[in-house]
Amino acid sequence: MPLPGGLWWLLCCRRGFTLLHRDYGDGELSGDGDEDEDEETFELRTPSPAGGGRGPLDVTLTQPVRSAQVSDRLQSWEETRSLIPEKGPPEEDPDVVVKGWLYGEPRGGGARPWLPPRRAWFVLTRDSLDQFSSSGKGARRLRSLVLTSLCSVTGPERRPKETGLWSVTVSGRKHSVRLCSPRQAEAERWGLALREVIASKAPLETPTQLLLRDIQESCGDPEAVALIYRRNPILRHTSGALYAPLLPLPYGVSAPGPGYAPLREEAVRLFLALQALEGARRPGPLMQGVLQTCRDLPALRDELFLQLAKQTSGPAGPPGPPATQDPAALRYWQLLTCMSCTFRPGGAVRGHLLGHLERTEQALPDTELAEYARFIRKALGRTRGRELVPSLAEISALSQRQELLCTVHCPGAGACPVAIDSHTTAGEVARELVGRLGLARSRNAFALYEQRGAQERALAGGTLVADVLTRFENLAVEEAGLDDSPDSGWRLCLRLHGPLHPEGLSPDGHELPFLFEQEPGGGTPQKLCLGLGAKAMSFSRPGETEPIHSVSYGHVAACQLMGPHTLALRVGESQLVLQSPQVEEIMQLVNAYLPNPSPERPCSSPSPPCQDLPDTSPPSQHPGLDEPQGQSGCLGQLQD
């Protein structure tokens, strides 16, 4: 017997409302907490301890996109019951960590700060943070935040807000929840409990990490690796945007320093900067900006390595040529070269990157891409921590896989060009110059100094010269708007370092000018005695009759009076500054023995510069200056 029309309509409507309530009612009443949980499950997966028997080619994952909710997403009765919005706070639930009355920021409160916080009942469990309208059994759930290992907690602050409330903020993927309390102890208790729950969560893996594991397991089968790339566009070159990071980055973590967004947003911005390289007229500053971001935010270094591995893969999967035939597409390889000379990738990322480079070399031999791959592989084996990012000159050299030329000033030899790379240290440069100048058998030690006018500082042997050149470039940019003085530029110099051993110096050797290049604090004896003879002048220590060194007058270019107690002797390309109350007598004797004596005048030559030094030496204890072998106490210093 057919049912009456009214009764049939009632049964259909009841059945339909039941399905609607089961599938969609929870999303409308409980806010976007469950929707976030579903999207969270889609994007991130908890690694199975046993592996689940998943084969290396069973994963087919793409960039996460927005998808409609599926009606059969919840199958078990327990899951369906847990999402019923009318369910009140659990009574004596063992999973409850902490619960209580707090002030919560209303929805949209971040965009509307004038809205006052509302008092609500919060319950923290091992899986989520739930907000209810009251503490009763039938209270309505207002919103829920699923807690994962990527959630972050900030606060409470040292001082309360203007409202007098201490706040703790929990950040999730889609939204954050701010908990406020009038008592600081209670806010700290909630913050500690939230951090403990998040720390107890198993680490989550992104689809990219799962694919990297599959590629590592199939590294011995090129066809299997190629199949993984073909099935998963997330691993291949793309001209579209990236909507989520390739690696798991914490939600809501603010980056240090002004001008930086949260880490996940900065990761997306980095990918946009990579795509902008293809059409940039001056890629150097853009590359330097990307490298500086990775230096300031270490969590993004592995992310950028993976993004560059993705963009250097062909559109059909690696190994393959760039996406276009435009030479600008090679800038991904150039930036990857700079990255490999600046930072060290993590373990899993390093293994994937080395495999990507090896596959490129094997599939594209005798090509420019293979040359870049070989250069990067060698750089990864030598790179250690950099203090600064590469300079523009270094970026230009690395883009061409060439060495960088730097200039080192050596006394008596002038400017010496030295070829360096991103891994060359100051000790290696000093040893090369010592060998080039024939000073390898010298008893004296030499070191590289950075000098600016009268300022100079010794560089440690392990200091990277590339970092020093970057510092010089940064200082020049900072002082670009100022009036530069003649001594405002920084430069590298080779100096004597440590105890001085002046015995056995050759008058015609390159080691003599180093004797007078020491500053007052350079660790060498500055107070010397000057002896003037008919053919040469000698230097000896106070109280000793045997000279430690002699200079013939033929090597003295000029003798000039710089002040009432300062005399300048030009020896070769260097200048010896003598300080003594008897400089006039010394100058008269020296000019008398010089082949072409110079007139008495203040030193006005702009190169090399001279500085008036205070008279710190006592009067000479040897008054016999008029005699040919007389000596005079003096303080000597040689400057370029």
XYZ file of C-alpha atoms in Angstrom:
640
model
C 0.000 0.000 0.000
C 1.607 3.324 -1.020
C 2.233 5.845 1.702
C 0.279 9.094 1.709
C 2.022 11.995 0.019
C 2.393 14.019 3.205
C 3.964 11.153 5.147
C 6.367 10.335 2.284
C 7.463 13.985 2.142
C 8.056 14.020 5.906
C 10.244 10.901 5.808
C 12.319 12.237 2.906
C 12.880 15.587 4.595
C 13.869 13.929 7.857
C 16.350 11.696 6.066
C 17.755 14.659 4.143
C 18.161 16.827 7.251
C 19.967 13.979 8.988
C 22.496 13.718 6.164
C 22.888 17.464 5.979
C 23.472 17.678 9.693
C 26.012 14.871 9.592
C 27.989 16.211 6.636
C 27.620 19.985 6.695
C 25.997 21.081 9.930
C 29.206 20.872 11.901
C 31.067 23.162 9.529
C 28.418 25.839 9.840
C 28.052 25.769 13.598
C 31.536 25.044 14.818
C 33.359 27.508 12.592
C 36.281 26.679 10.405
C 38.108 24.512 12.886
C 37.024 21.168 11.358
C 37.533 22.467 7.854
C 41.074 23.316 8.820
C 41.505 19.853 10.236
C 40.400 18.293 6.948
C 42.695 20.501 4.874
C 45.480 19.873 7.341
C 45.075 16.139 6.809
C 45.168 16.628 3.054
C 48.344 18.643 3.029
C 50.337 16.952 5.783
C 50.654 13.302 6.752
C 52.092 11.774 9.895
C 54.840 9.286 8.943
C 53.933 5.691 9.702
C 56.435 3.910 11.947
C 56.303 0.715 9.925
C 56.099 2.341 6.537
C 52.753 0.697 5.759
C 54.244 -1.254 2.900
C 53.857 1.692 0.557
C 55.744 1.226 -2.678
C 57.981 3.948 -4.041
C 55.654 4.683 -6.968
C 52.312 4.608 -5.176
C 52.362 8.305 -4.256
C 50.767 10.778 -6.642
C 50.716 14.202 -5.025
C 50.379 17.660 -6.462
C 50.334 21.203 -5.137
C 47.522 21.454 -2.523
C 44.449 23.153 -3.929
C 41.038 23.957 -2.516
C 38.694 21.030 -2.851
C 35.055 20.545 -1.976
C 34.240 18.532 1.103
C 33.423 14.905 0.508
C 30.285 13.515 2.090
C 31.928 10.270 3.132
C 34.915 11.825 4.913
C 33.772 10.443 8.278
C 32.890 6.790 8.366
C 33.088 5.698 11.973
C 30.426 6.524 14.514
C 32.984 7.907 16.966
C 34.334 10.450 14.462
C 30.832 11.577 13.540
C 29.879 11.935 17.177
C 33.015 13.982 17.965
C 32.079 16.593 15.374
C 28.527 17.238 16.598
C 28.498 20.947 17.482
C 25.856 20.600 20.183
C 28.153 18.407 22.234
C 29.211 20.224 25.377
C 32.569 20.157 27.107
C 33.603 16.636 28.134
C 32.972 15.653 31.698
C 35.959 14.024 33.417
C 37.612 13.340 30.062
C 41.101 11.895 30.628
C 42.336 13.688 27.497
C 41.593 17.110 28.978
C 44.844 18.857 29.868
C 43.495 22.125 31.248
C 40.184 23.982 31.140
C 38.799 27.208 32.499
C 37.233 30.589 31.853
C 39.279 32.921 29.683
C 38.733 35.939 27.521
C 38.898 35.090 23.849
C 39.324 37.454 20.941
C 36.160 37.424 18.802
C 36.317 36.323 15.183
C 37.687 39.062 13.018
C 39.143 40.773 16.074
C 42.510 41.153 14.361
C 40.898 43.243 11.619
C 38.623 44.996 14.134
C 40.711 45.693 17.232
C 38.006 47.818 18.824
C 35.932 44.720 19.581
C 36.302 43.807 23.289
C 37.328 40.246 24.195
C 34.523 37.903 25.178
C 34.531 35.557 28.135
C 34.249 31.891 27.142
C 34.988 28.396 28.398
C 38.147 26.881 26.894
C 39.129 23.230 26.992
C 42.588 22.021 25.968
C 42.893 18.354 25.023
C 45.686 16.316 23.499
C 44.333 17.000 20.028
C 42.665 20.411 19.960
C 41.803 23.648 21.703
C 38.016 24.085 21.912
C 35.967 27.123 22.842
C 32.461 26.678 24.289
C 29.726 29.114 25.127
C 29.550 27.890 28.746
C 30.873 25.190 31.043
C 27.626 23.221 31.069
C 27.142 19.811 29.535
C 24.980 21.044 26.686
C 27.134 24.059 25.825
C 27.631 24.858 22.173
C 31.107 24.623 20.675
C 32.003 27.986 19.187
C 35.252 27.074 17.439
C 38.047 24.548 17.522
C 41.738 24.604 16.627
C 43.397 21.294 15.773
C 46.891 21.130 17.285
C 49.763 19.735 15.231
C 53.529 19.845 15.469
C 53.541 22.966 13.264
C 51.395 25.059 15.601
C 53.182 27.760 17.555
C 52.530 29.576 20.823
C 53.577 33.129 21.658
C 53.233 34.954 24.939
C 52.388 35.868 27.543
C 54.046 39.250 27.378
C 56.006 40.710 30.249
C 53.505 43.520 30.603
C 49.769 43.299 30.040
C 48.007 45.009 27.194
C 46.158 48.274 27.543
C 43.131 46.228 28.585
C 45.028 44.848 31.591
C 44.954 41.265 30.255
C 47.851 38.905 29.631
C 47.452 37.140 26.297
C 48.655 33.848 24.802
C 48.314 33.317 21.037
C 48.066 29.882 19.414
C 48.652 29.921 15.643
C 47.285 27.299 13.275
C 47.245 26.922 9.529
C 44.156 29.007 8.786
C 43.605 31.071 11.901
C 44.902 31.731 15.397
C 43.263 31.864 18.813
C 44.182 34.464 21.406
C 43.565 33.606 25.046
C 43.468 36.458 27.561
C 43.481 36.328 31.343
C 43.543 39.004 34.046
C 46.102 36.906 35.975
C 49.620 36.429 34.680
C 50.080 33.070 36.415
C 47.034 31.640 34.658
C 48.216 32.911 31.267
C 51.620 31.322 31.827
C 49.968 28.043 32.859
C 47.972 27.919 29.616
C 51.007 28.842 27.535
C 53.096 26.082 29.127
C 50.331 23.508 28.657
C 49.885 24.440 24.998
C 53.602 24.161 24.313
C 53.769 20.747 25.968
C 50.869 19.438 23.889
C 52.399 20.728 20.645
C 55.824 19.320 21.549
C 54.286 15.873 22.116
C 52.897 15.729 18.570
C 54.588 13.562 15.976
C 56.384 15.575 13.271
C 54.356 16.042 10.125
C 55.640 15.560 6.594
C 54.660 17.462 3.494
C 53.969 15.722 0.179
C 57.351 16.944 -1.041
C 59.127 15.151 1.794
C 57.289 11.924 0.999
C 58.340 12.224 -2.630
C 61.955 12.907 -1.679
C 61.927 9.702 0.313
C 60.536 7.787 -2.666
C 63.203 9.241 -4.954
C 65.923 8.303 -2.472
C 64.620 4.737 -2.292
C 64.489 4.507 -6.113
C 67.806 6.231 -6.809
C 69.166 3.070 -8.445
C 66.308 2.910 -10.968
C 66.345 5.909 -13.350
C 63.032 4.928 -14.907
C 61.327 4.840 -11.514
C 62.711 8.271 -10.632
C 61.559 9.690 -13.969
C 58.099 8.230 -13.380
C 57.867 9.928 -9.982
C 58.708 13.266 -11.580
C 56.182 12.800 -14.383
C 53.365 11.952 -12.002
C 54.061 14.786 -9.545
C 54.220 18.328 -10.952
C 55.247 19.651 -7.529
C 58.802 18.442 -8.308
C 59.084 19.997 -11.774
C 59.697 23.448 -13.160
C 56.613 25.627 -13.151
C 55.733 29.127 -14.250
C 52.814 29.293 -11.837
C 52.758 30.438 -8.248
C 53.529 28.401 -5.155
C 50.766 28.506 -2.558
C 52.424 26.556 0.263
C 56.013 25.808 1.314
C 57.651 22.607 0.167
C 58.877 21.859 3.693
C 56.965 21.942 6.995
C 57.362 25.410 8.451
C 55.690 26.463 11.711
C 52.511 28.489 11.542
C 52.450 32.086 12.641
C 56.114 32.345 13.644
C 57.148 35.951 13.160
C 60.480 36.464 11.454
C 63.141 38.488 13.278
C 63.738 42.009 12.157
C 61.503 44.525 10.445
C 60.224 43.920 6.948
C 59.816 40.150 7.271
C 56.512 38.272 7.242
C 55.881 34.893 8.938
C 58.047 32.052 7.687
C 55.411 30.371 5.528
C 54.594 33.634 3.794
C 58.278 34.411 3.306
C 58.747 30.996 1.664
C 56.084 31.863 -0.908
C 57.699 35.265 -1.457
C 61.044 33.599 -2.122
C 59.515 31.582 -4.939
C 58.101 34.763 -6.481
C 61.580 36.310 -6.277
C 63.028 33.288 -8.088
C 60.551 33.683 -10.922
C 61.375 37.398 -11.125
C 65.008 36.504 -11.875
C 64.153 35.403 -15.401
C 63.175 38.901 -16.497
C 65.427 40.980 -14.231
C 67.789 43.364 -16.018
C 70.197 43.412 -13.062
C 69.929 40.005 -11.391
C 72.858 40.620 -9.029
C 71.043 42.783 -6.432
C 68.006 40.489 -6.539
C 70.175 37.419 -5.940
C 71.938 39.196 -3.100
C 68.582 40.075 -1.534
C 67.444 36.442 -1.686
C 70.706 35.297 -0.097
C 70.380 37.933 2.628
C 66.866 36.687 3.428
C 68.204 33.157 3.858
C 70.985 34.454 6.086
C 68.505 36.290 8.312
C 66.020 33.372 8.299
C 67.995 30.092 8.543
C 64.768 28.049 8.450
C 64.291 29.036 4.788
C 67.663 27.794 3.498
C 66.585 24.208 2.853
C 63.300 25.526 1.454
C 65.174 27.636 -1.104
C 67.459 24.729 -2.028
C 64.377 22.630 -2.829
C 62.736 25.462 -4.758
C 65.875 25.850 -6.875
C 66.063 22.083 -7.448
C 62.438 22.255 -8.602
C 63.042 25.174 -10.981
C 66.240 23.681 -12.421
C 64.335 20.524 -13.366
C 62.940 20.381 -16.872
C 59.201 20.846 -17.474
C 58.957 17.107 -18.230
C 61.091 16.125 -15.259
C 64.830 16.046 -14.716
C 67.216 15.851 -16.119
C 66.193 18.331 -18.728
C 66.871 21.778 -20.110
C 65.298 24.883 -18.601
C 61.678 25.663 -19.272
C 62.571 28.100 -22.066
C 65.490 28.654 -24.393
C 65.943 32.154 -22.978
C 69.395 32.505 -21.368
C 67.655 34.174 -18.437
C 66.373 30.729 -17.437
C 69.967 29.836 -16.505
C 69.747 32.272 -13.616
C 68.217 29.541 -11.494
C 71.484 27.649 -11.877
C 73.473 30.798 -11.149
C 71.570 31.429 -7.923
C 71.962 27.768 -6.956
C 75.703 28.229 -7.473
C 75.723 31.210 -5.103
C 73.641 29.291 -2.561
C 76.023 26.320 -2.640
C 78.970 28.659 -1.935
C 77.187 30.354 0.971
C 75.078 27.816 2.903
C 75.121 24.114 3.656
C 71.859 22.231 3.016
C 70.376 19.804 5.528
C 70.774 16.045 5.380
C 67.718 14.984 3.359
C 67.800 18.091 1.175
C 71.528 17.663 0.565
C 71.056 14.065 -0.584
C 68.257 15.031 -2.962
C 70.269 17.954 -4.343
C 73.377 15.839 -4.963
C 71.273 13.227 -6.747
C 69.652 15.919 -8.884
C 73.081 17.284 -9.864
C 74.428 13.822 -10.664
C 71.446 12.993 -12.881
C 71.921 16.284 -14.717
C 75.601 15.539 -15.393
C 74.838 12.056 -16.685
C 71.951 13.011 -18.944
C 73.362 16.287 -20.326
C 77.129 15.822 -20.694
C 79.240 18.474 -22.385
C 76.598 21.145 -21.762
C 76.605 24.313 -19.714
C 74.141 22.771 -17.280
C 76.566 19.917 -16.619
C 79.327 22.462 -15.935
C 77.125 24.217 -13.390
C 76.244 20.881 -11.780
C 79.914 19.915 -11.397
C 80.811 23.326 -9.991
C 77.972 23.163 -7.442
C 78.867 19.638 -6.328
C 82.460 20.693 -5.640
C 81.308 23.807 -3.796
C 78.982 21.825 -1.529
C 81.953 19.756 -0.393
C 83.961 22.828 0.650
C 81.360 25.276 1.883
C 81.204 26.110 5.570
C 79.399 28.855 7.435
C 79.667 32.306 5.907
C 79.629 35.457 8.003
C 78.157 37.558 5.188
C 76.455 36.886 1.879
C 78.517 37.239 -1.322
C 79.238 40.701 -2.653
C 77.991 41.819 -6.041
C 81.448 41.231 -7.521
C 81.514 37.699 -6.102
C 77.995 36.981 -7.399
C 79.068 38.112 -10.859
C 82.126 35.835 -10.739
C 80.152 32.850 -9.436
C 77.542 33.288 -12.152
C 80.320 32.681 -14.684
C 81.962 29.968 -12.549
C 85.114 32.063 -12.321
C 87.471 33.116 -9.554
C 87.405 36.570 -7.999
C 90.418 38.879 -8.167
C 91.303 40.840 -5.034
C 94.141 43.309 -4.529
C 96.565 43.049 -1.606
C 99.047 45.865 -0.939
C 102.542 44.702 -0.045
C 105.351 47.031 1.155
C 107.938 47.447 -1.542
C 105.951 45.415 -4.085
C 102.884 47.611 -4.493
C 99.465 46.170 -5.293
C 99.471 42.415 -5.830
C 96.397 40.809 -7.481
C 95.386 37.467 -5.998
C 92.774 35.079 -7.417
C 90.423 33.769 -4.723
C 87.167 31.847 -4.525
C 84.392 31.740 -1.944
C 86.391 29.360 0.254
C 89.826 31.072 0.265
C 91.035 32.090 3.722
C 93.275 34.955 4.795
C 95.997 32.504 5.802
C 96.056 30.976 2.319
C 96.394 34.415 0.694
C 99.218 35.383 3.064
C 101.115 32.156 2.310
C 100.713 32.661 -1.425
C 102.063 36.220 -1.255
C 104.953 35.207 0.996
C 105.962 32.590 -1.547
C 105.523 35.007 -4.433
C 107.785 37.610 -2.741
C 110.482 35.058 -1.945
C 110.003 35.272 1.826
C 109.276 31.615 2.453
C 112.547 31.137 4.376
C 112.115 34.226 6.514
C 112.051 33.821 10.288
C 109.336 36.465 10.535
C 105.632 35.683 10.396
C 103.284 37.466 8.010
C 99.538 37.999 8.121
C 96.807 39.717 6.161
C 95.491 43.004 7.538
C 92.496 45.146 6.666
C 93.525 48.789 6.577
C 91.781 52.109 6.323
C 94.057 55.105 6.674
C 95.713 54.876 10.076
C 93.394 52.033 11.165
C 94.386 48.470 10.588
C 93.323 45.141 12.034
C 94.851 41.702 11.624
C 92.692 38.990 10.074
C 92.599 35.532 11.578
C 94.037 32.811 9.393
C 90.648 31.121 8.973
C 88.774 34.280 7.962
C 87.183 34.038 4.532
C 88.530 36.767 2.274
C 85.190 36.875 0.434
C 83.478 37.940 3.667
C 86.029 40.720 4.125
C 85.384 42.016 0.605
C 81.634 41.971 1.265
C 82.191 44.010 4.423
C 84.191 46.550 2.414
C 81.345 46.767 -0.106
C 78.736 47.285 2.608
C 80.778 50.034 4.242
C 81.192 51.779 0.896
C 77.420 51.684 0.353
C 76.736 53.068 3.831
C 79.157 55.949 3.308
C 78.127 56.684 -0.274
C 76.336 59.862 0.792
C 79.249 61.180 2.843
C 82.267 63.155 1.644
C 84.984 60.574 1.405
C 88.440 61.533 2.619
C 91.589 60.258 0.865
C 91.942 57.513 3.492
C 88.295 56.449 3.621
C 88.669 53.294 1.483
C 89.367 49.919 3.062
C 91.991 47.667 1.549
C 93.915 44.473 2.267
C 97.600 44.631 3.245
C 100.304 42.109 4.027
C 102.132 42.888 7.272
C 104.626 41.442 9.680
C 102.818 39.652 12.477
C 104.177 38.551 15.808
C 107.718 38.890 17.193
C 110.211 40.566 14.878
C 113.460 38.877 13.825
C 115.403 41.586 11.953
C 118.710 39.718 11.912
C 120.092 38.834 8.509
C 117.835 41.059 6.431
C 119.070 41.705 2.907
C 119.253 45.412 1.919
C 117.872 44.610 -1.527
C 115.249 42.086 -0.407
C 111.478 42.498 -0.106
C 111.564 41.964 3.658
C 113.190 45.299 4.497
C 110.120 47.487 3.833
C 108.074 45.279 6.182
C 110.374 46.302 9.034
C 109.078 49.864 8.967
C 105.429 49.107 8.184
C 104.530 48.341 11.788
C 102.131 50.468 13.815
C 103.061 51.474 17.386
C 101.068 48.485 18.697
C 102.305 46.056 16.084
C 104.493 44.049 18.420
C 107.886 45.241 17.042
C 110.507 47.424 18.805
C 109.667 50.977 17.830
C 112.450 52.800 19.695
C 115.621 52.484 17.613
C 118.932 54.298 17.367
C 119.930 55.850 14.043
C 123.556 55.897 12.975
C 124.704 58.021 10.031
C 127.839 57.096 8.097
C 129.473 58.263 4.899
C 127.833 55.561 2.740
C 124.849 54.251 4.701
C 122.613 54.739 7.703
C 122.171 52.018 10.293
C 119.537 51.074 12.862
C 120.281 49.473 16.212
C 118.504 48.775 19.465
C 119.113 51.141 22.393
C 122.199 50.065 24.361
C 123.604 47.900 21.545
C 126.539 48.839 19.353
C 125.908 46.263 16.616
C 123.340 47.547 14.060
C 120.403 45.331 13.170
C 120.072 46.767 9.678
C 121.718 49.219 7.289
C 120.321 51.231 4.385
C 122.560 52.757 1.745
C 121.893 56.345 0.718
C 121.256 55.159 -2.805
C 117.939 53.649 -1.614
C 116.835 56.890 0.069
C 114.804 58.953 -2.384
C 114.196 62.044 -0.237
C 114.506 63.487 3.248
C 111.748 65.899 4.286
C 110.909 67.780 7.468
C 107.251 67.241 8.419
C 107.122 69.051 11.751
C 109.219 70.403 14.608
C 110.086 66.871 15.779
C 109.169 64.676 12.771
C 111.315 63.716 9.801
C 110.228 61.645 6.771
C 112.676 59.493 4.820
C 111.435 58.017 1.560
C 112.969 54.547 1.125
C 111.894 53.008 -2.170
C 108.088 53.100 -2.332
C 107.729 53.422 1.433
C 108.182 56.254 3.874
C 110.042 56.134 7.193
C 108.799 58.580 9.829
C 111.386 59.520 12.488
C 110.467 61.325 15.695
C 113.224 63.014 17.645
C 113.992 66.476 19.065
C 117.098 66.501 16.810
C 115.408 65.992 13.455
C 116.943 69.152 11.958
C 120.481 67.913 12.565
C 119.568 64.467 11.227
C 118.058 65.984 8.070
C 121.123 68.123 7.418
C 123.444 65.119 7.693
C 121.257 62.883 5.523
C 120.911 65.558 2.824
C 124.644 66.039 2.879
C 125.214 62.372 2.042
C 122.359 61.985 -0.455
C 123.331 62.065 -4.156
C 120.416 64.459 -4.937
C 119.351 66.076 -1.667
C 115.853 67.552 -1.412
C 115.176 70.999 0.001
C 113.871 71.400 3.526
C 110.090 71.675 3.302
C 107.025 70.160 4.935
C 105.805 66.944 3.394
C 102.911 67.871 1.105
C 102.844 64.917 -1.252
C 99.363 63.384 -1.343
C 100.721 59.897 -1.952
C 101.754 58.328 0.290
C 99.978 60.209 3.098
C 101.865 61.111 6.245
C 100.605 61.935 9.707
C 102.182 64.057 12.412
C 102.875 61.870 15.412
C 103.447 63.134 18.955
C 106.984 63.363 20.224
C 107.245 60.444 22.617
C 110.984 59.749 22.469
C 113.450 61.093 25.061
C 116.372 63.287 24.031
C 119.261 61.485 22.418
C 121.867 60.029 24.711
C 124.443 60.243 21.895
C 125.160 63.910 21.223
C 127.862 63.323 18.619
C 125.665 63.862 15.552
C 128.250 65.914 13.733
C 130.613 62.973 13.609
C 130.271 60.510 10.724
C 129.459 57.553 12.979
C 127.297 59.447 15.484
C 123.947 57.970 16.625
C 120.672 59.581 17.649
C 117.745 58.099 19.578
C 114.626 58.018 17.412
C 111.229 56.345 17.007
C 110.718 54.936 13.534
C 107.508 54.050 11.722
C 106.974 53.385 8.041
C 103.690 54.201 6.294
C 102.460 53.822 2.747
